[in-house]
Short mmCIF file of C-alpha atoms and ligand atoms in Angstrom, two decimals:
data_model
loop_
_atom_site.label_atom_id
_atom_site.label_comp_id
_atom_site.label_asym_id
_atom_site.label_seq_id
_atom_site.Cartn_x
_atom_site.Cartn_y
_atom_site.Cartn_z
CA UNK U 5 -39.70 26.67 -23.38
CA UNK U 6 -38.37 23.63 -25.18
CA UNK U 7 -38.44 19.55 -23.72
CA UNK U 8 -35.74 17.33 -24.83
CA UNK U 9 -35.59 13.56 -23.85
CA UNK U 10 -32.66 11.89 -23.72
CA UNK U 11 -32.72 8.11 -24.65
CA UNK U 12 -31.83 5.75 -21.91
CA UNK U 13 -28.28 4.40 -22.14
CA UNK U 14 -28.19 0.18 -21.85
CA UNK U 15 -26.54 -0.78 -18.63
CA UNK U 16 -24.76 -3.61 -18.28
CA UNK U 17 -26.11 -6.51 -16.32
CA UNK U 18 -23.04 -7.47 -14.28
CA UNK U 19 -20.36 -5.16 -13.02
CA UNK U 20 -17.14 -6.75 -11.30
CA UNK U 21 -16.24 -4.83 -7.97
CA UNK U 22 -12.86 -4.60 -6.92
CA UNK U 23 -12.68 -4.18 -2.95
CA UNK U 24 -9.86 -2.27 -2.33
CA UNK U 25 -10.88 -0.95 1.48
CA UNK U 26 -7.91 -3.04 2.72
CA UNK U 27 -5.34 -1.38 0.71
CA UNK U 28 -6.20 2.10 -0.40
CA UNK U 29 -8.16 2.52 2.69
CA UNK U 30 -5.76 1.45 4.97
CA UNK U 31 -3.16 2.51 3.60
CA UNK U 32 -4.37 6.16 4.96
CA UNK U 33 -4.75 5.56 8.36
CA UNK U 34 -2.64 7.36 11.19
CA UNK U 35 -3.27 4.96 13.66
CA UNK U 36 -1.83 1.43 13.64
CA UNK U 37 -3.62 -0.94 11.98
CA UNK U 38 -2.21 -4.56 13.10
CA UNK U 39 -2.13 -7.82 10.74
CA UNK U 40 -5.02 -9.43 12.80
CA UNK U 41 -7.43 -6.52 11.70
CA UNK U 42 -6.64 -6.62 8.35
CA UNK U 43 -6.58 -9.94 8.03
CA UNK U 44 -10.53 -10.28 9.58
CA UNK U 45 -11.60 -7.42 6.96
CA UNK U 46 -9.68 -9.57 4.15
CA UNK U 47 -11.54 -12.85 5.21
CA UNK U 48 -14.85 -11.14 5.85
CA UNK U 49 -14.64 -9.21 2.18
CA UNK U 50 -14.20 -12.43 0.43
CA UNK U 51 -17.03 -14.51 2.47
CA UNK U 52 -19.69 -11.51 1.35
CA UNK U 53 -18.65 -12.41 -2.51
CA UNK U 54 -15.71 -10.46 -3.41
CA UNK U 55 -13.82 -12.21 -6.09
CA UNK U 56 -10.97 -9.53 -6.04
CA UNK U 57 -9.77 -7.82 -3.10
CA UNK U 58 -6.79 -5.72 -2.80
CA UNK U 59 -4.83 -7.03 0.05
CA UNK U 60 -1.93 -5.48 -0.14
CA UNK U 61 1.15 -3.24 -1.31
CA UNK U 62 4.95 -4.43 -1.50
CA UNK U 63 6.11 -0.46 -1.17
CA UNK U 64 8.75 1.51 0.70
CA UNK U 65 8.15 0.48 4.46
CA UNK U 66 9.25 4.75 5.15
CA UNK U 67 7.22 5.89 2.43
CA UNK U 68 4.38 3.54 3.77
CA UNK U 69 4.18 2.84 6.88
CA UNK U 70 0.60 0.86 7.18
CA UNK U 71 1.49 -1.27 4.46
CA UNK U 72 4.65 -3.16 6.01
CA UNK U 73 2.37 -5.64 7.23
CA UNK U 74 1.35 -6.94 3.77
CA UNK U 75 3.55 -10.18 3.59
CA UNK U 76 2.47 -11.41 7.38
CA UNK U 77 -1.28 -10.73 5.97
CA UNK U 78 -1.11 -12.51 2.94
CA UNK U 79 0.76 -15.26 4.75
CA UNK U 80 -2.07 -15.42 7.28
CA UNK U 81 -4.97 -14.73 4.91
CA UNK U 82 -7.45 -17.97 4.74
CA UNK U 83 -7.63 -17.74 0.82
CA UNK U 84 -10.97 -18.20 -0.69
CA UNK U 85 -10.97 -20.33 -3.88
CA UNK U 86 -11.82 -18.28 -6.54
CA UNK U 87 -11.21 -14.76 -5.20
CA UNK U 88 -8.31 -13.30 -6.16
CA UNK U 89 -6.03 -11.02 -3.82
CA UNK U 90 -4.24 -8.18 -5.73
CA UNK U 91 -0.73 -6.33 -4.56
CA UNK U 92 0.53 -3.18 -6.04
CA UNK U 93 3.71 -3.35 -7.20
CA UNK U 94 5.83 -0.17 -7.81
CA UNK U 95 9.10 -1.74 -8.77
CA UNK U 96 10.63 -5.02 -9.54
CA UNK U 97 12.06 -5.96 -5.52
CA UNK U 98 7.93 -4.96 -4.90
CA UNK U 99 6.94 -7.45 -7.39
CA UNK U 100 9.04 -10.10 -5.78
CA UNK U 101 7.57 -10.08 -2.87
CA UNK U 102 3.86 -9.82 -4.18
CA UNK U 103 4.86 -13.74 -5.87
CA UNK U 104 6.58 -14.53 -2.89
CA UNK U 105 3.04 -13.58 -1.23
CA UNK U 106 1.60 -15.58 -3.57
CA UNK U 107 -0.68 -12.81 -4.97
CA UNK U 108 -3.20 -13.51 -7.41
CA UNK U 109 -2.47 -10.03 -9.24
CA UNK U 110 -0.15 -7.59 -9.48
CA UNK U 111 -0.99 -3.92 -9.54
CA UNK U 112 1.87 -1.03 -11.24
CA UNK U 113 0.82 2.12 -10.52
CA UNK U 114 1.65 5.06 -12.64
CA UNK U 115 -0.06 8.61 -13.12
CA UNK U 116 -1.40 10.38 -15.70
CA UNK U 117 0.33 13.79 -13.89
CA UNK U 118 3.94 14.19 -14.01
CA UNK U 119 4.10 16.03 -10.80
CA UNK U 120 1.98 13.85 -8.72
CA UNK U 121 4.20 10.81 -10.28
CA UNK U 122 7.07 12.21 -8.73
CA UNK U 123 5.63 13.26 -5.49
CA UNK U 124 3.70 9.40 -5.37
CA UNK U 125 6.78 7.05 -6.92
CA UNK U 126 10.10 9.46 -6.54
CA UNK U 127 10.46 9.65 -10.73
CA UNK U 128 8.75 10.60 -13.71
CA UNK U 129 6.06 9.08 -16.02
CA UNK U 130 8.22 7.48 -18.04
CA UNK U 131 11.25 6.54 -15.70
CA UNK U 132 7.91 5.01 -14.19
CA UNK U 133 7.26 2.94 -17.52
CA UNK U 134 10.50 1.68 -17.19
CA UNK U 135 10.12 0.21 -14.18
CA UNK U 136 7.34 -1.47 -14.97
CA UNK U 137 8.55 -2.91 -17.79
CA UNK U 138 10.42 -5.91 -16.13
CA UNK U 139 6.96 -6.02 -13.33
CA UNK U 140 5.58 -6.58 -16.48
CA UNK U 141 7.72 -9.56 -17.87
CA UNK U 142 7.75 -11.31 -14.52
CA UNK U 143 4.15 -11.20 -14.23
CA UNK U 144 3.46 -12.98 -17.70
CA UNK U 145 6.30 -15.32 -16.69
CA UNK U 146 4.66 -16.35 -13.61
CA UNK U 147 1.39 -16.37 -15.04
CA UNK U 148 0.11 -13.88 -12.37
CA UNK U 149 -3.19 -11.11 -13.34
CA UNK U 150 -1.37 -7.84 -13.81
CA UNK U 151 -3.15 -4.30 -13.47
CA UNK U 152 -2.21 -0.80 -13.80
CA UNK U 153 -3.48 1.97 -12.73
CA UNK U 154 -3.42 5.32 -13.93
CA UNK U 155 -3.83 8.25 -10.90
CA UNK U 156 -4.70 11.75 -11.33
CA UNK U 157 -6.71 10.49 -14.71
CA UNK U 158 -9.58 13.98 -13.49
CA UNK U 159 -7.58 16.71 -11.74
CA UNK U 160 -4.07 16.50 -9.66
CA UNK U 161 -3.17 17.92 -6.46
CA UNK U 162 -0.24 19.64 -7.59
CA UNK U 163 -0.80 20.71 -11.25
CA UNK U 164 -4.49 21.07 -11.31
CA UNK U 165 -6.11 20.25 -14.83
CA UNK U 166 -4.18 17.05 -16.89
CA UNK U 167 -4.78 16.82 -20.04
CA UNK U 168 -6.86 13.87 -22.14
CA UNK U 169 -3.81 13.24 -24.19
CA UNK U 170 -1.87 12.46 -21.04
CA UNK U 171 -4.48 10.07 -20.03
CA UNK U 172 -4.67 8.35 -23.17
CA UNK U 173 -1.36 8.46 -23.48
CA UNK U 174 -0.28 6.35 -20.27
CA UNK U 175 -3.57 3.78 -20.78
CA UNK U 176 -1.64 2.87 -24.12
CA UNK U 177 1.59 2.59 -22.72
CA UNK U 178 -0.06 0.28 -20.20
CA UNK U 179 -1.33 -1.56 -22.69
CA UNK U 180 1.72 -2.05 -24.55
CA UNK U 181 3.05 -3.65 -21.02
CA UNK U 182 0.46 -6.16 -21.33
CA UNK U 183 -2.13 -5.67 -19.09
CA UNK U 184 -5.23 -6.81 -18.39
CA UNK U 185 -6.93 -4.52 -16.60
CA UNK U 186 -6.43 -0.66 -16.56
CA UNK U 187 -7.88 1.30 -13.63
CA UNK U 188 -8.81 5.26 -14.59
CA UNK U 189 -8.69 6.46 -11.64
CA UNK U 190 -9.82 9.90 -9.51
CA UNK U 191 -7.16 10.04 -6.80
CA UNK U 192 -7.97 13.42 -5.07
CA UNK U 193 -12.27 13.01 -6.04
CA UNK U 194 -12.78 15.87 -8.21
CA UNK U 195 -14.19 14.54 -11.41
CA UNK U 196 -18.10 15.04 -12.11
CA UNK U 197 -19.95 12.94 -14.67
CA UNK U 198 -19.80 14.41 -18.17
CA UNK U 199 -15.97 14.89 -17.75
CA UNK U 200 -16.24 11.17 -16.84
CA UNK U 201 -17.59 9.65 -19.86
CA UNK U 202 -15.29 11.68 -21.99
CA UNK U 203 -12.21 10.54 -20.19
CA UNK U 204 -13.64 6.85 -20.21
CA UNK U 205 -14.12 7.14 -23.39
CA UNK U 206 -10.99 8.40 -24.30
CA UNK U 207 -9.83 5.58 -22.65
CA UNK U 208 -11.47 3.43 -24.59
CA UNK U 209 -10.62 4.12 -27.51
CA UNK U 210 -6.84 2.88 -26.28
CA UNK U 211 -7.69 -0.03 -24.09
CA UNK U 212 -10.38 -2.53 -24.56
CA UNK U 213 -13.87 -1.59 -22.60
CA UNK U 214 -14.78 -4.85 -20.50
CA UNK U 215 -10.69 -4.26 -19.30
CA UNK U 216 -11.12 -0.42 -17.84
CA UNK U 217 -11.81 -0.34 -14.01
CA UNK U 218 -13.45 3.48 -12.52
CA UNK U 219 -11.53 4.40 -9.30
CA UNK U 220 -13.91 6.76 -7.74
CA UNK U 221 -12.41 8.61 -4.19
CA UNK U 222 -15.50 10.67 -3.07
CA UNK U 223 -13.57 13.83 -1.75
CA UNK U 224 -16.35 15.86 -3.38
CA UNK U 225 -19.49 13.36 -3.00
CA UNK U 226 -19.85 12.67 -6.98
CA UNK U 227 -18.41 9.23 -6.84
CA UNK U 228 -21.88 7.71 -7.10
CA UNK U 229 -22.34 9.98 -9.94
CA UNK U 230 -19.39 8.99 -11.89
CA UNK U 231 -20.03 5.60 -11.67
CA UNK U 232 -23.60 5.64 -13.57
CA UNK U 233 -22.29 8.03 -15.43
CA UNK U 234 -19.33 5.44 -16.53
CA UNK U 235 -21.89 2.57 -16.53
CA UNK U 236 -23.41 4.31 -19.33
CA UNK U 237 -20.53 4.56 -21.30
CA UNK U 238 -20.28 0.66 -20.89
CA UNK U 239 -17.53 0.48 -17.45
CA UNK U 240 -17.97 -2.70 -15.63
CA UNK U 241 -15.62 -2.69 -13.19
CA UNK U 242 -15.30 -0.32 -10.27
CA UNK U 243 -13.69 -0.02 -7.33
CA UNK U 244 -14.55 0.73 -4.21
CA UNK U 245 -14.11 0.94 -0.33
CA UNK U 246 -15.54 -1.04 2.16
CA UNK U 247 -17.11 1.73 4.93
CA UNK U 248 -15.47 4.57 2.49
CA UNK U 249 -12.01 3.91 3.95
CA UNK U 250 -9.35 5.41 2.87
CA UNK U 251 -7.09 8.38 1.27
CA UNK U 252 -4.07 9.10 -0.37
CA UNK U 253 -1.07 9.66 1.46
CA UNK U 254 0.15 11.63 -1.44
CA UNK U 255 -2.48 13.58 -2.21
CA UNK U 256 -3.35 15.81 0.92
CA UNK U 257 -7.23 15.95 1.66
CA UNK U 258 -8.40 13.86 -0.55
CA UNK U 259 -11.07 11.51 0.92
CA UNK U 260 -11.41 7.83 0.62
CA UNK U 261 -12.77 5.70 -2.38
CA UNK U 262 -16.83 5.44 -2.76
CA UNK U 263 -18.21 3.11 -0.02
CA UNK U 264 -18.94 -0.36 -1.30
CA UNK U 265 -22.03 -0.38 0.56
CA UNK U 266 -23.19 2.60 -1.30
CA UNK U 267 -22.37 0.87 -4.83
CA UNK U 268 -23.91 -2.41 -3.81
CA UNK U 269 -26.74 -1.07 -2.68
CA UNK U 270 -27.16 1.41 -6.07
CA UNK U 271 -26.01 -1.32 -8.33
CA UNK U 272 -28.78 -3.48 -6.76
CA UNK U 273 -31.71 -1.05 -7.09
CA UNK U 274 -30.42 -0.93 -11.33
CA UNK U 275 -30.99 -4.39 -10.91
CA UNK U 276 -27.06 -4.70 -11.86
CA UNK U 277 -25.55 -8.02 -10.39
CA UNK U 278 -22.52 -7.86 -8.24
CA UNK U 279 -22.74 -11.57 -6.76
CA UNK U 280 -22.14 -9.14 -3.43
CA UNK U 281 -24.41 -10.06 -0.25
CA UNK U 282 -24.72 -6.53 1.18
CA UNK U 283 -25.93 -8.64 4.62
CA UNK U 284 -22.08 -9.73 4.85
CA UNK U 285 -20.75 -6.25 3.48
CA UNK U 286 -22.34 -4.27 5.92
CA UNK U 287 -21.26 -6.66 8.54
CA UNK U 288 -17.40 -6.19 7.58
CA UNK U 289 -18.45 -2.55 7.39
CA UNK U 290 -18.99 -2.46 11.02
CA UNK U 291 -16.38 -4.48 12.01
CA UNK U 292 -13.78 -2.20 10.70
CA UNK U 293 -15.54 1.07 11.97
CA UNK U 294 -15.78 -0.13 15.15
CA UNK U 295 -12.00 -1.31 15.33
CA UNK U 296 -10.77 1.91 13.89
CA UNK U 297 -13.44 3.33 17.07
CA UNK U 298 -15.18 5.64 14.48
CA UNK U 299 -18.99 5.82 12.81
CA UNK U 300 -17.84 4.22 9.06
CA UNK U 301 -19.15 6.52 6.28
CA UNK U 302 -21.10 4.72 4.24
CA UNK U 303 -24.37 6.26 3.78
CA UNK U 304 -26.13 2.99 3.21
CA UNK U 305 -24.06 0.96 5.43
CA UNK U 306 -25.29 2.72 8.07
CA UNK U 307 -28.61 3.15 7.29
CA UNK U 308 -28.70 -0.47 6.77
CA UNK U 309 -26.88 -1.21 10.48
CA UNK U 310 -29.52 1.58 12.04
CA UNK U 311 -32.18 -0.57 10.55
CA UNK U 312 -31.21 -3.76 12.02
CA UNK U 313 -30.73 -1.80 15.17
CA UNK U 314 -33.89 -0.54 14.64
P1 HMG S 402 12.77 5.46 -4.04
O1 HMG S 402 13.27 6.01 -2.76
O2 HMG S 402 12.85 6.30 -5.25
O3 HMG S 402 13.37 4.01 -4.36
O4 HMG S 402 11.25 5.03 -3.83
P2 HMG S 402 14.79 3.39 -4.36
O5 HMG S 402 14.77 2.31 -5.39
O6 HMG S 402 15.86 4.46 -4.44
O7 HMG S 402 14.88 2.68 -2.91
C1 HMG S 402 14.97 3.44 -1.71
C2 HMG S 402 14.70 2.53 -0.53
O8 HMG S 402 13.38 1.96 -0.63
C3 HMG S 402 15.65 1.35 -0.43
O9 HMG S 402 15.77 1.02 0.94
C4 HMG S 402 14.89 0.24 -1.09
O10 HMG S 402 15.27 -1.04 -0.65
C5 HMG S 402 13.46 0.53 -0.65
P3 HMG S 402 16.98 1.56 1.85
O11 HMG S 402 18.20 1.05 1.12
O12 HMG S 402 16.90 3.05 1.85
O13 HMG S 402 16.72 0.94 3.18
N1 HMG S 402 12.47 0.01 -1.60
C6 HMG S 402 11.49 -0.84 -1.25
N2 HMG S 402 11.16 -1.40 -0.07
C7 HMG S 402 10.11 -2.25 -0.08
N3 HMG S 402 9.38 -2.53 -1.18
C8 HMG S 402 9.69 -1.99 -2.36
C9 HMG S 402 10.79 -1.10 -2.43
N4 HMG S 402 11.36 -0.40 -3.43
C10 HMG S 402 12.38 0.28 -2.90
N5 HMG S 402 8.96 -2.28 -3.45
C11 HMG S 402 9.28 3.75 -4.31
C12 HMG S 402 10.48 4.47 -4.89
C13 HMG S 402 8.34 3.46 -5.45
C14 HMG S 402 9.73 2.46 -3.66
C15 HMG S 402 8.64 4.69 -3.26
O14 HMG S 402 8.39 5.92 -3.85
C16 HMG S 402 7.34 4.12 -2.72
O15 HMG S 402 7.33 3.11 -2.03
N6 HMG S 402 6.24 4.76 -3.02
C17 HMG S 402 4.94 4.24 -2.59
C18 HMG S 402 3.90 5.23 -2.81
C19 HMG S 402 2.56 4.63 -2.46
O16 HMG S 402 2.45 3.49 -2.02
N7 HMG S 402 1.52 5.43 -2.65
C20 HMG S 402 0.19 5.03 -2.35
C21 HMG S 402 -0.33 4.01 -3.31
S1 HMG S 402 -0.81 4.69 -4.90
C22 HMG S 402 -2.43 5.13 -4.66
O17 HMG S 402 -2.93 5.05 -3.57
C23 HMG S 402 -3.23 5.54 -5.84
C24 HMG S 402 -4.22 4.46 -6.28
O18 HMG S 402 -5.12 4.15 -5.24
C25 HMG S 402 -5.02 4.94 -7.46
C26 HMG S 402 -5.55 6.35 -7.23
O19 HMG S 402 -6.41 6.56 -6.41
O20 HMG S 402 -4.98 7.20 -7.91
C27 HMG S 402 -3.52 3.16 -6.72
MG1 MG S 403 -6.91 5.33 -4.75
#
């Protein structure tokens, strides 16, 4: 029988979480979800530390539905100095609305699957380029953050397996738009954590470390997983989902993003800081859950709430 042991990877000491319940949770939801809900959760998400939250999405109203609220929310938002509320973007009449929002940052979305691009944004990878390119230009000329993010970077609904090149492929041409941050992300929750690293890392090697965000959806509970597992490869930003909201409305059965709670309350134990008060998080936790009339499913938020029940 043979021993190996594996040298412990350095963590980093402070990861930057994106909240992005309000939007990619949301977005998901078959009931109606009015302004005034979304608007608490925003408010609530900043007061427990969030310094970005993802507030909204200038989309198709048809393709969309939930989202054709987002200018009356971030009209109504009380903004927190020094958080900064994000917007995706698909197309140029999208980005005018995000500045007319006054968003802090605007988010293009591409894929790294040419079939899911066309099922999530009606063309192809690079028709989708091309449509960012003049987000792109107006972002820099307003000054504004600008993100992309890169879907089906682990697996896609409707061609299965997509290629590394792909990936890499789409983080450079991201890049080459200027952005600052570049979000790898697991729409439909299939990746595990050795595939992970290698597409982080492949990632990487296009698009500067301390700028690559994880998207984690937990469709088959290795979000958690993926996220130490990209910690160790030197990712410091992740996203995540406040209660585990959340889905893709193109991408049937996938679940919704990791549950903050769950990644505060991991990052914590690492001894990782977040500048998150889990108190507050598991507060806004609850308050969505119970305005949405279901249990929220975060494992620790609700151990946490049982506790205080207790
Ligand atoms: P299209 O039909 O190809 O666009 O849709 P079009 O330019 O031909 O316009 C058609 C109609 O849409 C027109 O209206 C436009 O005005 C309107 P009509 O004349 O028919 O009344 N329109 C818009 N309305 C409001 N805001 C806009 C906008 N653009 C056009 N920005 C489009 C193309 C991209 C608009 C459409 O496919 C769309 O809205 N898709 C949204 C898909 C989406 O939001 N998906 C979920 C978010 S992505 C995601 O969740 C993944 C992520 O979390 C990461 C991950 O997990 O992978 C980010
Ligand atoms: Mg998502």
């Amino acid at each position: 029988m043979s021993t190996h042991t594996t040298a412990q990877a350095a963590l980093p000491n402070k990861v930057k979480l994106v909240e992005v319940g309000p939007r990619d949770g949301l977005q998901n939801e078959k009931q109606f979800v009015g302004a005034d809900i979304k608007i608490e959760l925003i408010e609530r998400l900043a007061r427990a530390g969030f310094q970005n939250v993802e507030a909204a999405s200038f989309v198709s109203p048809k393709w969309v539905p939930q989202m054709a609220t987002s200018a009356e929310v971030m009209a109504k938002i009380e903004r927190r100095p020094g958080t900064i509320y994000s917007a995706l973007t698909p197309n140029i009449q999208g980005f005018d609305a995000a500045l007319a929002a006054h968003a802090g940052e605007v988010v293009i979305f591409g894929s790294a699957s040419e079939a899911f691009s066309q099922k999530n944004i009606n063309c192809s990878i690079a028709e989708s380029i091309a449509r960012f390119e003049p987000v792109a230009k107006a972002a820099k000329a307003n000054r504004l953050r600008l993100r992309a993010s890169v879907s089906c970077a682990f697996g896609c609904p409707y061609q299965g397996d997509v290629p590394l090149d792909a990936v890499a492929d789409v983080v450079a041409r991201m890049r080459d738009l200027g952005c600052d941050e570049i979000d790898i992300a697991d729409t439909i929750g299939v990746a595990t954590p050795r595939q992970t690293q290698t597409v982080m890392l492949r990632a990487a090697a296009a698009f500067k470390i301390d700028g690559i965000a994880g998207h984690f959806h937990d469709t088959y509970g290795q979000a958690l997983a993926n996220i130490y597992a990209s910690l160790e490869v030197g990712v410091q930003i992740f996203h995540a989902s406040v209660s585990g909201l959340g889905g893709c409305p193109y991408a049937k059965g996938a679940t919704g993003n990791v549950a903050t709670e769950d990644v505060v309350y991991m990052l914590n134990g690492l001894g990782i800081e977040t500048g998150i008060d889990l108190d507050l998080l598991v507060d806004a936790g609850m308050f969505i859950s119970e305005q949405l009339g279901r249990k929220g499913a975060s494992r620790a938020g609700n151990a946490l709430a049982a506790k205080r029940a207790g």
